[in-house]
Amino acid sequence: MIPISVLTGFLGSGKTTILGHLLRQPEFSRTAVIINEFGEVGLDHELVAASEDSFIELKTGCLCCKIRTDLAQTIQDMLQRRDEGECSPFDRIVIETSGLADPAPILQTLMTDTSIAEHVVLGGVVTTVDTMTGAATLEREDISQKQIAFADRIVLTKLDLNGPAHPLLLRRLSQLNAAAPVLSADRGKIDSQCLFSAGLYDPHVSSLDVNSWLAEDPHAHARHDADIQAYTVVRKQPIGAVTLTLFLETLAEHCGADLLRLKGIVNIAESPDRPAVIHGVQHVFHAPGWLKRWPSDDRSSRIVFITRRVPQRWVEALLEAIGAEVADVSPGHCSG
Amino acid sequence: MSEVAVDRTCELLVQSLAAWRVRGGVQRARDGAIIIYEARKDIRIDPTPSEMFRWMVTIDGRKRGAISLAGVLRQVREALDPGYAAKRVRVALTPLVPY
């Protein structure tokens, strides 16, 4: 039986960072990964440096909604490819859900689909919590409460930015799921044995009404907030460092909490060979990280937005206008 | 200031009114200014050759300079969107290039 672990957590809570760390550990070398993103263009798979023995199935759209029915088929295909020697052997599967995914139908599929039931077993649910924004997110987003309630392990992230988790956050987590141990990740690093040692998923231990969620009509579970939109801004031309900085600052100033998540690979004009990786959650932006090289031949800048009521046309107009202004001020400078 | 920069700013303001869900229209005046009309306040935005300010924003007759597009956008939104409270944010404490 192949254990399948589910890595979930709200947008920007550090799932991909933790996954990237795990896949660099020797004990995770025989791991197959399914990354699920909510957007037209998947990006996380390019941000995770998987070992040669790992491979990634990417599904855009939300696993818990429109492509949920594909999950069992995807797993079947992976197992078949493995058995036929068409891919590296693996003895573990990790599913990274989208930040907006409802875990209930995913777990329900894993536990009940007869086509995969003989081959896989649910290994555990790990939920990441951003200590900077986690308390507010739990207040605002019902789906984040569900993600906590389903957890076998809760992992606090971004402690390096925010210091120890606030007692109110810890109390809220305990209210939602007292049974799950609360662990801490140091910039994504965490003992892998602690994470996925939960064994078979037991829906009887969580303190909220997990059983009732799992028993929901699969067609009637909570849909994403209709105001939440995911889109990708793509630019073929490099973007100047100053333009990008002003763009992000203005986004944060005007969008605030409505900018649920921003992540992207950016071709910086001043650094054509090393793309910048940008992350933002609500009004919090991290300093850019730098990849050693482009992950593929596609060198366009791709910035994924998940927002509440922030129109794509406004975002694109903002980038264009700032680029034009910077070009005006710095003639000959490639501003994007 | 280039026509491209003014045109892009004009388009940004059009999209901004829609995004903020506030009343008003945007048009270019013959003298090159950007006019926001039929809005909560009368707003005129002039590109300026001044070294200190790139833009001069006139709201209900009161003039204020703006050193950048971000400043223009902030002034316009404060005038038209009563629920707006700006959050000033600084991005990137580290250098923006990996060298």
CSV table of C-alpha atoms in Angstrom, one decimal:
chain,number,residue,atom,x,y,z
A,1,MET,CA,0.0,0.0,0.0
A,2,ILE,CA,1.3,3.4,-1.0
A,3,PRO,CA,0.7,6.1,1.7
A,4,ILE,CA,-0.7,9.3,0.4
A,5,SER,CA,-0.1,12.4,2.5
A,6,VAL,CA,-2.0,15.6,2.0
A,7,LEU,CA,-0.3,18.9,2.5
A,8,THR,CA,-2.8,21.7,2.8
A,9,GLY,CA,-3.1,25.2,4.3
A,10,PHE,CA,-4.4,28.5,3.2
A,11,LEU,CA,-2.9,30.6,0.4
A,12,GLY,CA,0.6,31.7,1.2
A,13,SER,CA,1.0,29.7,4.3
A,14,GLY,CA,4.2,28.0,3.2
A,15,LYS,CA,3.2,24.7,1.7
A,16,THR,CA,5.5,24.8,-1.3
A,17,THR,CA,8.4,26.0,0.8
A,18,ILE,CA,8.0,23.0,3.1
A,19,LEU,CA,7.5,20.6,0.2
A,20,GLY,CA,10.7,21.9,-1.5
A,21,HIS,CA,12.6,21.2,1.7
A,22,LEU,CA,11.2,17.8,2.1
A,23,LEU,CA,12.0,16.7,-1.4
A,24,ARG,CA,15.6,17.5,-0.8
A,25,GLN,CA,15.8,15.1,2.0
A,26,PRO,CA,17.2,11.6,1.2
A,27,GLU,CA,14.3,9.8,2.9
A,28,PHE,CA,11.9,11.6,0.5
A,29,SER,CA,13.8,10.7,-2.7
A,30,ARG,CA,11.2,8.1,-3.6
A,31,THR,CA,8.2,10.4,-3.4
A,32,ALA,CA,5.7,11.2,-6.1
A,33,VAL,CA,4.1,14.6,-5.9
A,34,ILE,CA,0.8,16.0,-7.1
A,35,ILE,CA,0.7,19.7,-6.9
A,36,ASN,CA,-2.7,21.4,-7.3
A,37,GLU,CA,-3.0,25.1,-8.0
A,38,PHE,CA,-6.0,27.4,-8.4
A,39,GLY,CA,-5.2,29.4,-11.5
A,40,GLU,CA,-4.8,29.3,-15.3
A,41,VAL,CA,-1.1,28.8,-15.1
A,42,GLY,CA,0.5,26.4,-12.7
A,43,LEU,CA,3.7,27.7,-11.1
A,44,ASP,CA,4.4,25.8,-7.9
A,45,HIS,CA,5.9,22.9,-9.8
A,46,GLU,CA,8.6,25.1,-11.1
A,47,LEU,CA,9.3,26.5,-7.6
A,48,VAL,CA,9.8,23.0,-6.2
A,49,ALA,CA,13.2,21.5,-6.9
A,50,ALA,CA,12.2,17.9,-7.0
A,51,SER,CA,14.9,15.2,-6.9
A,52,GLU,CA,15.3,13.0,-10.0
A,53,ASP,CA,13.3,10.3,-8.3
A,54,SER,CA,10.3,12.4,-7.8
A,55,PHE,CA,7.9,13.5,-10.4
A,56,ILE,CA,5.1,15.9,-10.4
A,57,GLU,CA,1.6,15.8,-11.8
A,58,LEU,CA,0.2,19.2,-12.1
A,59,LYS,CA,-3.5,20.0,-12.3
A,60,THR,CA,-4.7,23.5,-12.5
A,61,GLY,CA,-8.1,24.3,-11.3
A,62,CYS,CA,-9.1,23.3,-7.8
A,63,LEU,CA,-8.8,19.7,-6.8
A,64,CYS,CA,-11.8,19.9,-4.5
A,65,CYS,CA,-14.0,21.3,-7.3
A,66,LYS,CA,-13.9,20.9,-11.1
A,67,ILE,CA,-11.0,18.4,-11.3
A,68,ARG,CA,-11.7,16.5,-8.2
A,69,THR,CA,-13.0,13.6,-10.2
A,70,ASP,CA,-9.6,13.4,-11.9
A,71,LEU,CA,-7.8,12.8,-8.7
A,72,ALA,CA,-8.4,9.1,-8.6
A,73,GLN,CA,-7.6,8.8,-12.3
A,74,THR,CA,-4.3,10.7,-11.8
A,75,ILE,CA,-3.3,8.4,-9.0
A,76,GLN,CA,-4.2,5.4,-11.0
A,77,ASP,CA,-2.1,6.6,-13.9
A,78,MET,CA,0.9,7.3,-11.7
A,79,LEU,CA,0.7,3.8,-10.2
A,80,GLN,CA,0.5,2.3,-13.7
A,81,ARG,CA,3.5,4.3,-15.0
A,82,ARG,CA,5.4,3.2,-12.0
A,83,ASP,CA,4.5,-0.5,-12.4
A,84,GLU,CA,5.4,-0.4,-16.1
A,85,GLY,CA,8.8,1.3,-15.4
A,86,GLU,CA,7.8,4.5,-17.2
A,87,CYS,CA,8.8,6.6,-14.3
A,88,SER,CA,11.1,6.5,-11.3
A,89,PRO,CA,9.9,4.1,-8.6
A,90,PHE,CA,8.2,5.7,-5.6
A,91,ASP,CA,6.8,4.4,-2.4
A,92,ARG,CA,5.0,7.6,-1.2
A,93,ILE,CA,2.7,10.2,-2.7
A,94,VAL,CA,2.3,13.7,-1.4
A,95,ILE,CA,-0.6,15.9,-2.6
A,96,GLU,CA,-0.1,19.6,-2.2
A,97,THR,CA,-3.6,21.1,-2.4
A,98,SER,CA,-4.4,24.6,-3.6
A,99,GLY,CA,-4.6,27.1,-0.8
A,100,LEU,CA,-8.4,27.4,-1.4
A,101,ALA,CA,-9.1,23.7,-1.5
A,102,ASP,CA,-11.7,22.2,0.8
A,103,PRO,CA,-9.9,19.1,2.1
A,104,ALA,CA,-13.2,17.1,2.7
A,105,PRO,CA,-13.9,15.9,-0.8
A,106,ILE,CA,-10.2,15.2,-1.4
A,107,LEU,CA,-10.0,13.0,1.6
A,108,GLN,CA,-13.3,11.5,0.8
A,109,THR,CA,-12.0,10.5,-2.7
A,110,LEU,CA,-8.8,9.0,-1.2
A,111,MET,CA,-10.7,7.0,1.3
A,112,THR,CA,-13.6,5.8,-0.7
A,113,ASP,CA,-12.7,5.6,-4.4
A,114,THR,CA,-12.7,1.8,-5.2
A,115,SER,CA,-10.4,2.2,-8.2
A,116,ILE,CA,-7.5,3.2,-5.9
A,117,ALA,CA,-8.6,1.7,-2.6
A,118,GLU,CA,-6.5,-1.4,-3.0
A,119,HIS,CA,-3.3,0.4,-3.7
A,120,VAL,CA,-3.2,3.5,-1.5
A,121,VAL,CA,-3.9,4.5,2.0
A,122,LEU,CA,-4.2,8.0,3.4
A,123,GLY,CA,-1.0,8.7,5.3
A,124,GLY,CA,-1.9,11.9,7.0
A,125,VAL,CA,-3.0,15.5,6.6
A,126,VAL,CA,-0.5,18.3,7.3
A,127,THR,CA,-1.8,21.9,7.4
A,128,THR,CA,0.4,24.9,7.4
A,129,VAL,CA,-0.5,28.1,9.2
A,130,ASP,CA,1.1,31.4,8.6
A,131,THR,CA,1.8,32.9,12.0
A,132,MET,CA,1.7,36.4,10.6
A,133,THR,CA,-1.7,36.3,9.0
A,134,GLY,CA,-3.1,33.0,10.3
A,135,ALA,CA,-5.4,34.5,13.0
A,136,ALA,CA,-7.0,37.0,10.7
A,137,THR,CA,-7.3,34.4,8.0
A,138,LEU,CA,-9.1,32.0,10.3
A,139,GLU,CA,-11.5,34.8,11.1
A,140,ARG,CA,-12.2,35.6,7.5
A,141,GLU,CA,-12.0,32.3,5.7
A,142,ASP,CA,-14.2,29.4,6.5
A,143,ILE,CA,-12.1,27.2,4.3
A,144,SER,CA,-9.0,27.8,6.4
A,145,GLN,CA,-10.9,26.5,9.5
A,146,LYS,CA,-11.7,23.3,7.6
A,147,GLN,CA,-8.1,22.9,6.7
A,148,ILE,CA,-7.1,23.1,10.3
A,149,ALA,CA,-9.9,20.8,11.4
A,150,PHE,CA,-8.7,18.1,9.1
A,151,ALA,CA,-5.1,18.2,10.1
A,152,ASP,CA,-3.1,15.4,11.7
A,153,ARG,CA,-0.2,17.8,12.0
A,154,ILE,CA,-0.3,21.6,12.1
A,155,VAL,CA,2.8,23.4,11.1
A,156,LEU,CA,3.4,27.0,12.0
A,157,THR,CA,5.4,28.9,9.4
A,158,LYS,CA,7.1,32.3,9.1
A,159,LEU,CA,8.1,32.4,12.7
A,160,ASP,CA,11.4,33.9,11.5
A,161,LEU,CA,9.4,36.9,10.4
A,162,ASN,CA,7.0,37.2,13.2
A,163,GLY,CA,8.6,35.7,16.3
A,164,PRO,CA,6.7,33.2,18.5
A,165,ALA,CA,3.1,32.5,17.5
A,166,HIS,CA,0.6,34.6,19.3
A,167,PRO,CA,-1.3,32.9,22.1
A,168,LEU,CA,-4.6,33.8,20.6
A,169,LEU,CA,-3.6,32.0,17.4
A,170,LEU,CA,-2.6,28.9,19.3
A,171,ARG,CA,-5.8,29.0,21.3
A,172,ARG,CA,-7.8,29.2,18.1
A,173,LEU,CA,-6.0,26.3,16.6
A,174,SER,CA,-6.6,24.3,19.7
A,175,GLN,CA,-10.3,25.1,19.5
A,176,LEU,CA,-10.5,23.9,15.9
A,177,ASN,CA,-8.3,20.9,16.3
A,178,ALA,CA,-7.0,20.0,19.7
A,179,ALA,CA,-5.8,16.6,18.6
A,180,ALA,CA,-3.2,17.7,16.1
A,181,PRO,CA,0.3,18.3,17.3
A,182,VAL,CA,1.5,21.8,16.5
A,183,LEU,CA,5.0,21.9,15.0
A,184,SER,CA,7.2,24.7,13.8
A,185,ALA,CA,9.0,25.1,10.5
A,186,ASP,CA,12.2,27.1,10.3
A,187,ARG,CA,12.2,28.7,6.8
A,188,GLY,CA,10.5,25.5,5.5
A,189,LYS,CA,12.8,23.1,7.3
A,190,ILE,CA,11.1,20.6,9.5
A,191,ASP,CA,11.8,17.0,10.6
A,192,SER,CA,10.1,14.9,7.9
A,193,GLN,CA,9.5,12.1,10.3
A,194,CYS,CA,7.4,14.3,12.5
A,195,LEU,CA,5.3,15.4,9.6
A,196,PHE,CA,4.1,12.2,7.9
A,197,SER,CA,4.2,9.7,10.8
A,198,ALA,CA,0.5,10.1,11.5
A,199,GLY,CA,-0.4,6.8,9.9
A,200,LEU,CA,-3.8,6.1,8.7
A,201,TYR,CA,-6.1,9.0,8.7
A,202,ASP,CA,-8.6,8.8,11.4
A,203,PRO,CA,-11.6,11.0,10.9
A,204,HIS,CA,-12.7,10.4,14.5
A,205,VAL,CA,-10.0,12.4,16.3
A,206,SER,CA,-10.7,15.9,15.1
A,207,SER,CA,-12.7,18.1,17.4
A,208,LEU,CA,-15.0,19.7,14.8
A,209,ASP,CA,-17.6,17.8,12.9
A,210,VAL,CA,-15.2,16.3,10.4
A,211,ASN,CA,-17.4,13.3,9.8
A,212,SER,CA,-20.3,15.4,8.7
A,213,TRP,CA,-18.1,17.3,6.2
A,214,LEU,CA,-16.8,14.0,4.8
A,215,ALA,CA,-20.4,12.8,4.5
A,216,GLU,CA,-21.5,15.9,2.6
A,217,ASP,CA,-23.0,15.6,-0.9
A,218,PRO,CA,-19.9,15.9,-3.1
A,219,HIS,CA,-21.8,18.2,-5.3
A,220,ALA,CA,-23.0,20.5,-2.5
A,221,HIS,CA,-19.8,21.3,-0.7
A,222,ALA,CA,-18.8,24.9,-0.2
A,223,ARG,CA,-17.7,26.5,-3.5
A,224,HIS,CA,-15.0,29.1,-3.6
A,225,ASP,CA,-16.0,32.6,-2.7
A,226,ALA,CA,-17.5,34.0,-5.9
A,227,ASP,CA,-15.5,37.2,-5.4
A,228,ILE,CA,-12.2,35.3,-5.3
A,229,GLN,CA,-10.5,35.4,-8.7
A,230,ALA,CA,-7.3,33.7,-9.9
A,231,TYR,CA,-5.4,35.0,-12.9
A,232,THR,CA,-1.9,35.3,-14.3
A,233,VAL,CA,-0.2,38.4,-15.6
A,234,VAL,CA,2.4,37.4,-18.2
A,235,ARG,CA,5.0,39.7,-19.6
A,236,LYS,CA,7.4,38.6,-22.4
A,237,GLN,CA,9.7,41.7,-21.9
A,238,PRO,CA,11.9,41.8,-18.8
A,239,ILE,CA,10.7,44.0,-16.0
A,240,GLY,CA,13.0,46.5,-14.4
A,241,ALA,CA,13.8,46.1,-10.7
A,242,VAL,CA,12.5,49.5,-9.9
A,243,THR,CA,9.3,48.9,-11.8
A,244,LEU,CA,8.7,45.7,-10.0
A,245,THR,CA,9.3,47.3,-6.6
A,246,LEU,CA,6.9,50.2,-7.2
A,247,PHE,CA,4.4,47.8,-8.6
A,248,LEU,CA,4.4,45.6,-5.6
A,249,GLU,CA,4.3,48.5,-3.2
A,250,THR,CA,1.3,50.0,-5.0
A,251,LEU,CA,-0.5,46.7,-5.1
A,252,ALA,CA,0.0,46.2,-1.4
A,253,GLU,CA,-1.1,49.8,-0.6
A,254,HIS,CA,-4.3,49.6,-2.6
A,255,CYS,CA,-5.3,45.9,-2.3
A,256,GLY,CA,-4.3,45.1,1.3
A,257,ALA,CA,-6.2,42.1,2.5
A,258,ASP,CA,-7.9,41.6,-0.9
A,259,LEU,CA,-4.6,40.5,-2.4
A,260,LEU,CA,-4.9,36.9,-1.0
A,261,ARG,CA,-1.9,35.6,-2.7
A,262,LEU,CA,0.7,36.7,-5.2
A,263,LYS,CA,3.5,34.5,-6.4
A,264,GLY,CA,5.6,34.7,-9.5
A,265,ILE,CA,8.7,34.2,-11.5
A,266,VAL,CA,10.0,37.4,-12.9
A,267,ASN,CA,12.5,38.1,-15.5
A,268,ILE,CA,14.3,41.1,-14.0
A,269,ALA,CA,16.0,43.2,-16.7
A,270,GLU,CA,19.1,43.6,-14.5
A,271,SER,CA,19.3,39.8,-13.9
A,272,PRO,CA,18.4,38.0,-17.1
A,273,ASP,CA,19.9,34.7,-16.2
A,274,ARG,CA,18.6,34.4,-12.7
A,275,PRO,CA,14.8,34.9,-12.3
A,276,ALA,CA,13.4,36.4,-9.2
A,277,VAL,CA,10.8,34.6,-7.2
A,278,ILE,CA,8.3,36.8,-5.5
A,279,HIS,CA,5.7,36.0,-2.9
A,280,GLY,CA,3.1,38.1,-1.3
A,281,VAL,CA,0.2,37.4,1.1
A,282,GLN,CA,-2.3,40.1,1.6
A,283,HIS,CA,-0.2,43.2,2.6
A,284,VAL,CA,2.9,41.1,3.4
A,285,PHE,CA,5.6,40.8,0.7
A,286,HIS,CA,8.8,38.8,1.1
A,287,ALA,CA,12.0,40.0,-0.3
A,288,PRO,CA,12.6,38.4,-3.7
A,289,GLY,CA,14.4,35.0,-3.9
A,290,TRP,CA,16.6,34.1,-6.8
A,291,LEU,CA,16.7,30.9,-8.7
A,292,LYS,CA,20.1,29.8,-9.9
A,293,ARG,CA,18.7,29.4,-13.4
A,294,TRP,CA,15.5,29.4,-15.4
A,295,PRO,CA,13.5,26.2,-14.7
A,296,SER,CA,12.5,25.9,-18.4
A,297,ASP,CA,12.9,27.6,-21.7
A,298,ASP,CA,10.1,29.9,-20.9
A,299,ARG,CA,11.7,33.1,-19.8
A,300,SER,CA,8.6,35.2,-19.6
A,301,SER,CA,7.5,36.8,-16.3
A,302,ARG,CA,4.5,35.0,-14.9
A,303,ILE,CA,2.8,36.4,-11.8
A,304,VAL,CA,-0.1,34.6,-10.4
A,305,PHE,CA,-2.7,36.5,-8.5
A,306,ILE,CA,-5.4,35.2,-6.2
A,307,THR,CA,-7.5,38.1,-5.1
A,308,ARG,CA,-10.8,39.2,-3.8
A,309,ARG,CA,-12.4,41.8,-6.2
A,310,VAL,CA,-9.1,43.0,-7.7
A,311,PRO,CA,-9.7,43.1,-11.4
A,312,GLN,CA,-7.0,41.8,-13.7
A,313,ARG,CA,-7.3,44.8,-16.0
A,314,TRP,CA,-6.5,47.1,-13.1
A,315,VAL,CA,-3.4,45.1,-12.2
A,316,GLU,CA,-2.2,45.1,-15.8
A,317,ALA,CA,-2.9,48.8,-16.3
A,318,LEU,CA,-0.9,49.5,-13.1
A,319,LEU,CA,2.1,47.5,-14.3
A,320,GLU,CA,2.0,49.2,-17.7
A,321,ALA,CA,1.7,52.7,-16.2
A,322,ILE,CA,4.5,52.3,-13.7
A,323,GLY,CA,6.7,50.8,-16.4
A,324,ALA,CA,6.1,53.8,-18.6
A,325,GLU,CA,6.8,56.2,-15.8
A,326,VAL,CA,10.1,54.5,-14.9
A,327,ALA,CA,11.1,54.4,-18.6
A,328,ASP,CA,10.4,58.2,-18.7
A,329,VAL,CA,12.6,58.9,-15.7
A,330,SER,CA,15.4,56.5,-16.8
A,331,PRO,CA,15.7,56.8,-20.6
A,332,GLY,CA,17.2,53.7,-22.1
A,333,HIS,CA,16.4,51.7,-19.0
A,334,CYS,CA,14.4,48.6,-19.7
A,335,SER,CA,11.4,49.0,-17.5
A,336,GLY,CA,9.0,46.4,-18.8
B,1,MET,CA,6.7,63.5,-19.8
B,2,SER,CA,6.0,61.2,-22.7
B,3,GLU,CA,2.6,60.8,-24.2
B,4,VAL,CA,3.0,57.1,-23.6
B,5,ALA,CA,3.3,57.7,-19.8
B,6,VAL,CA,0.3,60.0,-19.8
B,7,ASP,CA,-1.8,57.6,-21.8
B,8,ARG,CA,-0.9,54.7,-19.5
B,9,THR,CA,-1.8,56.8,-16.5
B,10,CYS,CA,-5.1,57.7,-18.1
B,11,GLU,CA,-5.9,54.1,-18.7
B,12,LEU,CA,-4.9,53.2,-15.2
B,13,LEU,CA,-7.3,55.8,-13.8
B,14,VAL,CA,-10.1,54.4,-15.9
B,15,GLN,CA,-9.5,50.9,-14.6
B,16,SER,CA,-9.0,52.3,-11.1
B,17,LEU,CA,-12.5,53.9,-10.9
B,18,ALA,CA,-13.9,50.6,-12.0
B,19,ALA,CA,-11.9,48.6,-9.5
B,20,TRP,CA,-12.8,50.9,-6.7
B,21,ARG,CA,-16.4,50.9,-7.8
B,22,VAL,CA,-16.7,54.7,-7.6
B,23,ARG,CA,-18.6,57.0,-9.9
B,24,GLY,CA,-16.9,59.1,-12.6
B,25,GLY,CA,-15.3,59.1,-16.0
B,26,VAL,CA,-11.8,59.9,-17.2
B,27,GLN,CA,-10.8,61.9,-20.3
B,28,ARG,CA,-7.8,63.8,-21.7
B,29,ALA,CA,-8.2,67.6,-22.0
B,30,ARG,CA,-6.8,69.4,-25.1
B,31,ASP,CA,-4.0,70.9,-23.0
B,32,GLY,CA,-2.8,67.4,-22.0
B,33,ALA,CA,-4.3,67.2,-18.6
B,34,ILE,CA,-6.3,64.2,-17.3
B,35,ILE,CA,-9.8,65.1,-16.1
B,36,ILE,CA,-11.9,63.0,-13.8
B,37,TYR,CA,-15.5,64.1,-14.3
B,38,GLU,CA,-18.9,63.4,-12.8
B,39,ALA,CA,-17.1,62.0,-9.8
B,40,ARG,CA,-17.5,62.7,-6.1
B,41,LYS,CA,-15.0,65.6,-6.5
B,42,ASP,CA,-13.6,67.5,-9.5
B,43,ILE,CA,-10.2,66.3,-10.2
B,44,ARG,CA,-7.6,67.5,-12.7
B,45,ILE,CA,-4.2,65.9,-13.1
B,46,ASP,CA,-1.5,67.8,-15.0
B,47,PRO,CA,1.9,66.4,-16.1
B,48,THR,CA,4.4,69.0,-15.0
B,49,PRO,CA,7.9,69.8,-16.1
B,50,SER,CA,8.9,70.6,-12.6
B,51,GLU,CA,11.9,68.8,-11.2
B,52,MET,CA,10.2,68.3,-7.9
B,53,PHE,CA,6.9,67.0,-9.0
B,54,ARG,CA,6.0,65.0,-12.0
B,55,TRP,CA,2.3,65.6,-11.5
B,56,MET,CA,0.1,68.3,-10.1
B,57,VAL,CA,-3.2,67.1,-8.8
B,58,THR,CA,-6.0,69.6,-8.3
B,59,ILE,CA,-9.0,68.4,-6.3
B,60,ASP,CA,-11.9,70.7,-5.9
B,61,GLY,CA,-9.5,73.6,-6.6
B,62,ARG,CA,-6.8,72.6,-4.2
B,63,LYS,CA,-3.4,71.8,-5.8
B,64,ARG,CA,-1.0,69.2,-4.5
B,65,GLY,CA,2.1,67.9,-6.2
B,66,ALA,CA,2.9,64.2,-6.7
B,67,ILE,CA,6.4,62.9,-7.3
B,68,SER,CA,5.2,59.7,-8.9
B,69,LEU,CA,2.2,57.8,-10.3
B,70,ALA,CA,1.8,56.1,-6.9
B,71,GLY,CA,1.3,59.5,-5.4
B,72,VAL,CA,-1.3,60.4,-8.0
B,73,LEU,CA,-3.2,57.2,-7.4
B,74,ARG,CA,-3.2,57.7,-3.7
B,75,GLN,CA,-4.6,61.3,-3.9
B,76,VAL,CA,-7.3,60.3,-6.3
B,77,ARG,CA,-8.4,57.4,-4.3
B,78,GLU,CA,-8.4,59.3,-1.0
B,79,ALA,CA,-10.7,61.8,-2.8
B,80,LEU,CA,-13.1,59.4,-4.4
B,81,ASP,CA,-13.2,56.3,-2.2
B,82,PRO,CA,-14.4,57.2,1.3
B,83,GLY,CA,-13.7,53.7,2.6
B,84,TYR,CA,-10.0,53.8,1.6
B,85,ALA,CA,-7.3,53.7,4.2
B,86,ALA,CA,-3.9,53.6,2.6
B,87,LYS,CA,-1.4,51.0,3.9
B,88,ARG,CA,2.1,52.2,3.2
B,89,VAL,CA,4.3,49.3,2.5
B,90,ARG,CA,7.9,48.9,1.7
B,91,VAL,CA,9.0,46.0,-0.4
B,92,ALA,CA,12.3,44.2,-0.5
B,93,LEU,CA,14.8,44.9,2.2
B,94,THR,CA,17.4,43.1,0.2
B,95,PRO,CA,18.9,44.2,-3.1
B,96,LEU,CA,16.6,43.7,-6.1
B,97,VAL,CA,19.3,42.0,-8.1
B,98,PRO,CA,21.2,38.9,-6.9
B,99,TYR,CA,24.7,40.4,-7.0
